[in-house]
CSV table of C-alpha atoms in Angstrom, one decimal:
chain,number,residue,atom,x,y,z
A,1,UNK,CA,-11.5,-0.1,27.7
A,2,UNK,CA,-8.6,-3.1,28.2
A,3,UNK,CA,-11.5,-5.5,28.9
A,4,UNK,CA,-13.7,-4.4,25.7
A,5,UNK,CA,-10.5,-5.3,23.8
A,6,UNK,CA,-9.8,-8.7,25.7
A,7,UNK,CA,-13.3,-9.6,25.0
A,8,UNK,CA,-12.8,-8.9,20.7
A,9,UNK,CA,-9.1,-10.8,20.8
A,10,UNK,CA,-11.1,-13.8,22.5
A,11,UNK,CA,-13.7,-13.8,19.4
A,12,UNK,CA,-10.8,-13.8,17.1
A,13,UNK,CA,-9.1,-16.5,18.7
A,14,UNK,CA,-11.9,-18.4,19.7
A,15,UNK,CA,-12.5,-18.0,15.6
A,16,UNK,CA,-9.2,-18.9,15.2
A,17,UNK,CA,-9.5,-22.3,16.6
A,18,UNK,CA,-12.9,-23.0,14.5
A,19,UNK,CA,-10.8,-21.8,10.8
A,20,UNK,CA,-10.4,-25.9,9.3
A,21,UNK,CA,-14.0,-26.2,9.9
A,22,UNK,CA,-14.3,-23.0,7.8
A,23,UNK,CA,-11.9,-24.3,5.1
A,24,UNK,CA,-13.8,-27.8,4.8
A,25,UNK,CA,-17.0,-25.8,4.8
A,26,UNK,CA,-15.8,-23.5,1.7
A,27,UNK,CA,-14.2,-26.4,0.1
A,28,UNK,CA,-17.9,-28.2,0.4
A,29,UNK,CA,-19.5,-24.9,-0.7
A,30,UNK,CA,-16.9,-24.2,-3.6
A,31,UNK,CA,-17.2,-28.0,-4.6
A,32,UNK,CA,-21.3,-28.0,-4.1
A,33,UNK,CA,-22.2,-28.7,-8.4
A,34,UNK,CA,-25.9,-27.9,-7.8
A,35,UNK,CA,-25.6,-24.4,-8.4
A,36,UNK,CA,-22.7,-24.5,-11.3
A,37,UNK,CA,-25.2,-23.6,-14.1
A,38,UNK,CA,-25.1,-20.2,-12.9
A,39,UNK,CA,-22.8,-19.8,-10.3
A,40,UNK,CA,-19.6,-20.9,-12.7
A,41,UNK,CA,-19.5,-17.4,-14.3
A,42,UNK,CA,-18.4,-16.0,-11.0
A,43,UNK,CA,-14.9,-16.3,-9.6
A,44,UNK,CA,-14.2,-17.3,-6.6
A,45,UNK,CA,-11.9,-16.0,-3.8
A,46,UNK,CA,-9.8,-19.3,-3.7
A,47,UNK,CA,-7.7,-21.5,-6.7
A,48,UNK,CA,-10.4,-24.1,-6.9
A,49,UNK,CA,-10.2,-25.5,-10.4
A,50,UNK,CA,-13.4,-25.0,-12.3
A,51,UNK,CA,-12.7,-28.4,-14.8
A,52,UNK,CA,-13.3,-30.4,-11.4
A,53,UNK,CA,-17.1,-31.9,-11.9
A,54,UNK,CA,-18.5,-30.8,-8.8
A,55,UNK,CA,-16.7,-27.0,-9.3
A,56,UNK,CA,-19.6,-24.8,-8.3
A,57,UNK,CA,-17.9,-21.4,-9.0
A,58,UNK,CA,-14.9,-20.3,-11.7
A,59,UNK,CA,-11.3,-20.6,-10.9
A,60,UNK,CA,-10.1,-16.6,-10.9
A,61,UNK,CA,-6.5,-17.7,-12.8
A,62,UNK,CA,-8.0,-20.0,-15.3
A,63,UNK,CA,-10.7,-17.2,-15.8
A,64,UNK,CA,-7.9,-14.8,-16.2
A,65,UNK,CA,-6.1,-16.9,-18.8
A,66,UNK,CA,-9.2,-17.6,-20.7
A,67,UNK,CA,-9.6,-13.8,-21.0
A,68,UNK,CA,-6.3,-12.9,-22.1
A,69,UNK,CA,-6.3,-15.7,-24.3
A,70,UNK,CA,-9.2,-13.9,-25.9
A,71,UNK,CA,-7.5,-10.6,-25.9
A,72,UNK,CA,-9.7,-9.0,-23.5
A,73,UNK,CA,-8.5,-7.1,-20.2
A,74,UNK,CA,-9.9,-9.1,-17.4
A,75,UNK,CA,-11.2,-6.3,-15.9
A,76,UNK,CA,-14.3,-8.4,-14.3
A,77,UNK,CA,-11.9,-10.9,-12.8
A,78,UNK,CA,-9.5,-8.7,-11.8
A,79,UNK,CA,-12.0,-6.5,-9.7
A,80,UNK,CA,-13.5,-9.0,-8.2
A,81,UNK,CA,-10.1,-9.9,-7.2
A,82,UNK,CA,-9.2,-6.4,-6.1
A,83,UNK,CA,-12.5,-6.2,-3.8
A,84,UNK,CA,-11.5,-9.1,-2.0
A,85,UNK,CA,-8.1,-8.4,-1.6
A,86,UNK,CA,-8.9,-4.7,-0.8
A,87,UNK,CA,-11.4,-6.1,1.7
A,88,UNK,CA,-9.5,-9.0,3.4
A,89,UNK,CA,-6.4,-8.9,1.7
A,90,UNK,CA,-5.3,-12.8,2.1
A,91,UNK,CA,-7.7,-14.0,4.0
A,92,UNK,CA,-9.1,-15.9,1.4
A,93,UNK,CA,-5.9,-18.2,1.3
A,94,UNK,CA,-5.8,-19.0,4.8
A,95,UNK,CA,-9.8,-19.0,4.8
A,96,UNK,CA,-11.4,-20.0,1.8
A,97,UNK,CA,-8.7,-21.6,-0.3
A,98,UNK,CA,-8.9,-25.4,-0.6
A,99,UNK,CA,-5.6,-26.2,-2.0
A,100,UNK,CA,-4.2,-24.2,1.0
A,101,UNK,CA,-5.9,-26.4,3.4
A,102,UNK,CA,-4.8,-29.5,1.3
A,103,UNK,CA,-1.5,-28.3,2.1
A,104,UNK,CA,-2.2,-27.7,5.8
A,105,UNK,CA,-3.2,-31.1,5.9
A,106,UNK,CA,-0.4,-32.8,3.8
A,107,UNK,CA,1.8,-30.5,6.5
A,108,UNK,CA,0.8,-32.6,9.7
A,109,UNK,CA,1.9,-36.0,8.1
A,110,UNK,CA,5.2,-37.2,10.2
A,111,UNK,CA,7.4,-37.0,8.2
A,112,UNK,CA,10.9,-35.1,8.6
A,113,UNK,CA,10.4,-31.0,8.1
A,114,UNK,CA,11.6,-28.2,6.3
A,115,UNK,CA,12.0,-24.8,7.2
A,116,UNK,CA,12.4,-22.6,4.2
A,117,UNK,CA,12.7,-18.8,4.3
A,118,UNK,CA,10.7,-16.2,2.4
A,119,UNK,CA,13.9,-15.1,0.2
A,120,UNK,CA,12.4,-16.4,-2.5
A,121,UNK,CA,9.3,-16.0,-2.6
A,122,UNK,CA,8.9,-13.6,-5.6
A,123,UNK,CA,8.9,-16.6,-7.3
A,124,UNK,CA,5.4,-16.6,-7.6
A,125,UNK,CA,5.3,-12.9,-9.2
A,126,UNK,CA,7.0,-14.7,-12.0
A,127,UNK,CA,4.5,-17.1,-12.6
A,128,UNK,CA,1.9,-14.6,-12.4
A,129,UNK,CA,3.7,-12.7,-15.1
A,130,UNK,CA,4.8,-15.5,-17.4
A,131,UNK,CA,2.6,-18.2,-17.1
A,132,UNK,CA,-0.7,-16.7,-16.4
A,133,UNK,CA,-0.4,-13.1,-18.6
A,134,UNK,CA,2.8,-13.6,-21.3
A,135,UNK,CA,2.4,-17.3,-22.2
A,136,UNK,CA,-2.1,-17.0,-22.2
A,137,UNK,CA,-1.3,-13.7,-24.5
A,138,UNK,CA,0.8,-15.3,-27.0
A,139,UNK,CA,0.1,-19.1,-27.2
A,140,UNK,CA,-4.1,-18.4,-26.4
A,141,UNK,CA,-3.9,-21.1,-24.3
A,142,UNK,CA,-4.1,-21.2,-20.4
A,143,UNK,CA,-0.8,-22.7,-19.4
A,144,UNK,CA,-0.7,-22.1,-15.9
A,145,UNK,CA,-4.2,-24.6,-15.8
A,146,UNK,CA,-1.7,-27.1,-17.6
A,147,UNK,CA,0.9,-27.7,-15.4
A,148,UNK,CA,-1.3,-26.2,-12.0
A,149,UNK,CA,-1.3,-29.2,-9.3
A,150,UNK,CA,-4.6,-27.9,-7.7
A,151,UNK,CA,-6.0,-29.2,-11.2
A,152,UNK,CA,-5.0,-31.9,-11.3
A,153,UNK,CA,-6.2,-33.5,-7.6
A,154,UNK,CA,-9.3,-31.8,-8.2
A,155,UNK,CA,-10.0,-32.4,-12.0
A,156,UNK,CA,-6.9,-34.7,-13.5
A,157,UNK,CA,-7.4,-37.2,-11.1
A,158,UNK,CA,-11.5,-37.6,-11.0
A,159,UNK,CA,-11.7,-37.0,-14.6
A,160,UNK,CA,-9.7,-39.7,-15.3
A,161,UNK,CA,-11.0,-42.2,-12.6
A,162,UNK,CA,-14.9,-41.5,-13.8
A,163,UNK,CA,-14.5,-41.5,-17.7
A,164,UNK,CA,-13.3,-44.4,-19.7
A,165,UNK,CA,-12.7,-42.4,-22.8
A,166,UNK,CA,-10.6,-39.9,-21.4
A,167,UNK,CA,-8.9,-42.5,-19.7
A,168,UNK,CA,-7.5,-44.1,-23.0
A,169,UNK,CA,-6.3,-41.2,-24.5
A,170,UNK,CA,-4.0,-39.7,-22.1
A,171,UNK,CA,-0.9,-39.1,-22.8
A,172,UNK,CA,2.5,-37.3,-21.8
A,173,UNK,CA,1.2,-33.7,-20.8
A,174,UNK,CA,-0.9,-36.0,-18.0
A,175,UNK,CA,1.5,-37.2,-16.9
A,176,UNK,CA,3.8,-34.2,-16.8
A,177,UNK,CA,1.2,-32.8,-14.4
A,178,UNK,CA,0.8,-35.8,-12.3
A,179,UNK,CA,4.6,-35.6,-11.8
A,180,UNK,CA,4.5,-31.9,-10.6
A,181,UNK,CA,1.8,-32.4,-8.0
A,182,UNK,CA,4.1,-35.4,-7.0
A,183,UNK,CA,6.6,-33.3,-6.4
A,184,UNK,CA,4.3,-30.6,-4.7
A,185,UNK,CA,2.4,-33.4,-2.5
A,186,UNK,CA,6.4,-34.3,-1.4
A,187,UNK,CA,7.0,-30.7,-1.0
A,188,UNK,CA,4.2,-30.2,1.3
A,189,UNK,CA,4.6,-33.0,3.9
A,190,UNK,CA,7.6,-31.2,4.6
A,191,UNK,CA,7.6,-27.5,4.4
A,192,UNK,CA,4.2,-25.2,5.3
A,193,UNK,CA,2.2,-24.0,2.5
A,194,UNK,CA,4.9,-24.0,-0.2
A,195,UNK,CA,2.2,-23.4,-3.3
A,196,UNK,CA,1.2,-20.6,-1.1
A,197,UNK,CA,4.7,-19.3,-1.1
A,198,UNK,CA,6.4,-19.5,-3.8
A,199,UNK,CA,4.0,-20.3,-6.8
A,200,UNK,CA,0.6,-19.0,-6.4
A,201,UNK,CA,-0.2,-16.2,-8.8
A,202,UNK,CA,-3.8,-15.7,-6.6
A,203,UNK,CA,-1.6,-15.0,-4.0
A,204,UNK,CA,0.8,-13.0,-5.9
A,205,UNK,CA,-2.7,-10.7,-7.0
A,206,UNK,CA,-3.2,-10.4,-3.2
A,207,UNK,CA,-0.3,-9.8,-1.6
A,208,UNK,CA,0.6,-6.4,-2.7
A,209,UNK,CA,-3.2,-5.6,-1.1
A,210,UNK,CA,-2.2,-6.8,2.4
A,211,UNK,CA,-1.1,-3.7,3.6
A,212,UNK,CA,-4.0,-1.5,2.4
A,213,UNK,CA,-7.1,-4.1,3.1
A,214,UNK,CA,-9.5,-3.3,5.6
A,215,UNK,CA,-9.0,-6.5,7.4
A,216,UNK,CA,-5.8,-6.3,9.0
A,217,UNK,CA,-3.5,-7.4,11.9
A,218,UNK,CA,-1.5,-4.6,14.3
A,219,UNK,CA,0.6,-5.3,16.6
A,220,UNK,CA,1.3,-3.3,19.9
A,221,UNK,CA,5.2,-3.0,20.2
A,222,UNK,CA,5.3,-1.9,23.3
A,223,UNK,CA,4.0,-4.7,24.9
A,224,UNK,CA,5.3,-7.0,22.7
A,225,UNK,CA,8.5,-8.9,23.9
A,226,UNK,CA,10.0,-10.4,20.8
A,227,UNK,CA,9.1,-14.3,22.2
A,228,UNK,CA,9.4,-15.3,18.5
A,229,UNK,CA,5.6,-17.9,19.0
A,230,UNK,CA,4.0,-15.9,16.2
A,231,UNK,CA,6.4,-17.0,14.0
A,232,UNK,CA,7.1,-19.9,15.1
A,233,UNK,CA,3.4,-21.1,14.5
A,234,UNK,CA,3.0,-18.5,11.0
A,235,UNK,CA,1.8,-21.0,8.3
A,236,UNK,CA,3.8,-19.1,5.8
A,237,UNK,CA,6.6,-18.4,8.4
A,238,UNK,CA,6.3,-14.3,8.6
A,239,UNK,CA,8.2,-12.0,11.8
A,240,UNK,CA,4.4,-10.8,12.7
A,241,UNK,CA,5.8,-8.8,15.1
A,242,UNK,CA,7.5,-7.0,12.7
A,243,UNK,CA,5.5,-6.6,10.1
A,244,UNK,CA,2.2,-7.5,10.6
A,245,UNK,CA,0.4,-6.7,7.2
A,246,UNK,CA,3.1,-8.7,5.4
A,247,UNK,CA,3.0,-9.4,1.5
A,248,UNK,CA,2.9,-13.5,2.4
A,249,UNK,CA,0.3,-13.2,5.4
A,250,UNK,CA,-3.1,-15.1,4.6
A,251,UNK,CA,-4.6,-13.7,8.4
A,252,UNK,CA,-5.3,-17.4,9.9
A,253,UNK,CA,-4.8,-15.6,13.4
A,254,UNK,CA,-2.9,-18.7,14.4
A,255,UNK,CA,-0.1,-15.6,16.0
A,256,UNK,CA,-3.1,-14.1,18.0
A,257,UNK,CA,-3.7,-17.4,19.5
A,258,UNK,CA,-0.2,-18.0,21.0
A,259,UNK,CA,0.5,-14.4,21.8
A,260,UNK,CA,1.7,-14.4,25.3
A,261,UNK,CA,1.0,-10.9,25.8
A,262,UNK,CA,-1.9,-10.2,23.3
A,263,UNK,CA,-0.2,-7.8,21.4
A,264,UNK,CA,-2.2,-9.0,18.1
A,265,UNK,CA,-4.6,-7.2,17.4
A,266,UNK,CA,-7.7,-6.9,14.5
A,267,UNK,CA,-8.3,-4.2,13.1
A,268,UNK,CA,-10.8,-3.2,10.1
A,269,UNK,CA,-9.7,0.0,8.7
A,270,UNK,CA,-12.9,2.3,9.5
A,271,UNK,CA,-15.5,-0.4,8.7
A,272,UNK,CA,-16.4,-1.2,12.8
A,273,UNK,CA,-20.1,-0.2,13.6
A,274,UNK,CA,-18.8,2.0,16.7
A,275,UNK,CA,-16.4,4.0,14.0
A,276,UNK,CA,-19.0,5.0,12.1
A,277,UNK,CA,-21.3,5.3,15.2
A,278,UNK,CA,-18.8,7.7,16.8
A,279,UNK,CA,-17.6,9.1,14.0
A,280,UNK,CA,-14.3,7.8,14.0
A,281,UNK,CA,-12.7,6.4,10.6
A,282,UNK,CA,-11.1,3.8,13.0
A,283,UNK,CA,-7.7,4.2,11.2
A,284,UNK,CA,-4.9,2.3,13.3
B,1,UNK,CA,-26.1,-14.6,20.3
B,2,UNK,CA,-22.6,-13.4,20.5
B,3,UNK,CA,-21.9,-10.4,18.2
B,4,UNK,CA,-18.4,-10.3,16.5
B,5,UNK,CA,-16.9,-7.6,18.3
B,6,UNK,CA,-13.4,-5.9,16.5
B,7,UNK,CA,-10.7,-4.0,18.2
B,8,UNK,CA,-11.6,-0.7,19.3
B,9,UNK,CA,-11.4,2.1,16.5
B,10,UNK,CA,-7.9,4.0,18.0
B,11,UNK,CA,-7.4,7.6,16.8
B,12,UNK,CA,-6.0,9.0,13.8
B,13,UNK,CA,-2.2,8.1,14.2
B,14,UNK,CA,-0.2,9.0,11.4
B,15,UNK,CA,-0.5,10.6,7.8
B,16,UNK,CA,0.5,7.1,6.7
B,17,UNK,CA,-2.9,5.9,8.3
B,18,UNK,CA,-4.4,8.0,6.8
B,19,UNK,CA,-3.1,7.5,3.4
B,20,UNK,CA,-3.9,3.8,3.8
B,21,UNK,CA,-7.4,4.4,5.0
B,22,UNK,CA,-7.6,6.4,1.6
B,23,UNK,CA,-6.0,3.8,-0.9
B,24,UNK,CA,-8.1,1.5,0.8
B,25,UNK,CA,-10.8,2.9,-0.2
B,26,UNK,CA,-9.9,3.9,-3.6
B,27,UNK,CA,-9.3,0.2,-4.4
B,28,UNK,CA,-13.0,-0.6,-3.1
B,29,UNK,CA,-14.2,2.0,-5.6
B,30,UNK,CA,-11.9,1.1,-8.5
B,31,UNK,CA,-12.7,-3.3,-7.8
B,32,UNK,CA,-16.7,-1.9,-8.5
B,33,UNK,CA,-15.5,-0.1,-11.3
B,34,UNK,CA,-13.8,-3.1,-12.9
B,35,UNK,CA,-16.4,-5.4,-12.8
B,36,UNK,CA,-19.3,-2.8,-13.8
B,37,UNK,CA,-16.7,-2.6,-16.5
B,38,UNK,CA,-16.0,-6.2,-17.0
B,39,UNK,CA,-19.8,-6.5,-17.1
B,40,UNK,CA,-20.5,-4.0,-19.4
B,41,UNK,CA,-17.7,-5.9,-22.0
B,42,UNK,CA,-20.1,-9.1,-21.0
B,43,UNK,CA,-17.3,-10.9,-19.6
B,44,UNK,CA,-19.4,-12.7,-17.3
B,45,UNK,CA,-20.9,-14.8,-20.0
B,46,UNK,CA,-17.4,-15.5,-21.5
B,47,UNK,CA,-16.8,-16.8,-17.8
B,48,UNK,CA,-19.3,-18.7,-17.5
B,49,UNK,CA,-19.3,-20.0,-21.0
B,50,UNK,CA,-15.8,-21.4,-20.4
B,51,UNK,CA,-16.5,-23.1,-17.0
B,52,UNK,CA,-19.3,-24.9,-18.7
B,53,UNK,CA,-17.3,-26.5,-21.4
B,54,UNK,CA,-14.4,-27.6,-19.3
């Protein structure tokens, strides 16, 4: 029984090791323009601006904005949100989400670092509920795609660079938004993830789903001895051992890899083929 | 080819399992719900329609 379970950790880790070649692949696949003419209409599980060229799928929060801005309910959005997050919870950030990776990258430059706790992290619950719902409501205009820094590396910038006429009539808002993802590209040499943390509103739409999605971490504490690793190597700097289905975890599986005692476990809420062989919801 | 094996399925533990297991699937069921709604309201096309003109 202990050796069926060593062999599943293994595939998780050994997944665990192969998850930036996952991220560039979804970035590629995200970012693949053939399909756009249909595929825009659907959101994807990821903040991958839909104004870049090559966009193949809609940005969730700009399609969210656009809705409210047209006094509709996002309910389509919305759902497709909720089945990802109700499926995976954040998985899609740590997974999918190319501006995450962009940050995972920016993280490994040598530069002096950061370590910030998750005190303030509601921050981003704010956003959500100004920028992307209250202002979009009032104003009909998607502010959060203004001033969002994912928009402008993956549109601002090649926009710009590939068409004269835009080019000569920028003005102040342009460079309003270069300055923030200055201040973000600054911010994330230095501290992991900190658009993940603290500003994100797709993340702020997922987090509350962590603890009820059918992908999800346990943790055995009785054979866990408090060593601190999983935290130590947590891209958005969560006690995994304490709670393991946190609000802030994107499930990158980087704590299952360092586990000295492999008390990480995954577990996926009823959906295993021998649950529903044997009967057995699966429920941890 | 390697199958993806997941952790064994453990036993019922708790009623707070249990109640997860259930809002869990209640989300599922309400996410369909949405975008069966959404779609209905054709907000697909208002999607899409956006994307395209950005």
């Amino acid at each position: 029984m202990r050796g069926e379970t060593n062999r599943g950790e293994s595939f998780w880790r050994r997944l665990a090791r192969r998850r930036s070649l996952m991220q560039l692949a979804s970035t590629l696949a995200l970012n693949s323009y053939a399909t756009q003419g249909t595929t825009r209409g659907i959101p994807c599980p990821a903040l991958n601006c839909y104004a870049c060229p090559a966009a193949a799928f809609a940005c969730p929060i700009g399609a969210i904005q656009h809705l409210i801005g047209r006094r509709q309910v996002p309910l389509y959005v919305l759902g497709v949100i909720g089945l990802v997050g109700a499926l995976v919870g954040r998985a899609s950030c740590g997974w999918f989400c190319p501006f995450g990776w962009f940050q995972e990258l920016m993280y490994k430059l040598p530069t002096p670092k950061l370590r910030l706790t998750n005190r303030f992290n509601w921050t981003r619950y704010v956003v959500l509920a100004t920028l992307v719902i209250a202002v979009p409501l009032v104003t009909r205009e998607p502010w959060f795609c203004k001033l969002c820094p994912t928009g402008s590396l993956q549109a601002g910038i090649p926009v710009v660079a590939l068409d004269p006429l835009i080019r000569d009539a920028i003005g102040a808002c342009y460079w309003i938004k270069m300055g923030i993802l200055g201040i973000f590209l600054a911010w994330m040499s230095v501290t992991r993830r900190p658009f993940c943390r603290w500003v994100c509103p797709l993340g702020a739409l997922w987090s509350p789903l962590n603890p009820v999605s059918s992908w999800r971490l346990q943790v055995d504490q009785e054979s866990c001895i408090r060593c601190h690793r999983c935290q130590q190597v947590c891209p958005v700097d969560i006690a995994v051992y304490q709670d393991p289905n946190a609000g802030a975890c994107i499930r990158c599986l980087k704590c299952m890899g360092v586990c000295p005692v492999n008390c990480i476990s995954v577990n996926s809420l009823g959906w295993s083929v021998e649950a529903s062989r044997s009967g057995d919801p699966g429920i941890p | 080819m390697e199958t993806a094996p997941i952790s064994e399925p453990q036993p019922i533990a708790s009623s707070r399992s249990r109640v997860t297991f259930l809002v869990n699937r209640a989300l599922i069921v309400l996410a369909v719900a949405a975008i069966l709604g959404g779609l209905l309201f054709d907000q697909w096309h208002m999607v899409l329609r956006n994307a395209i003109l950005l």
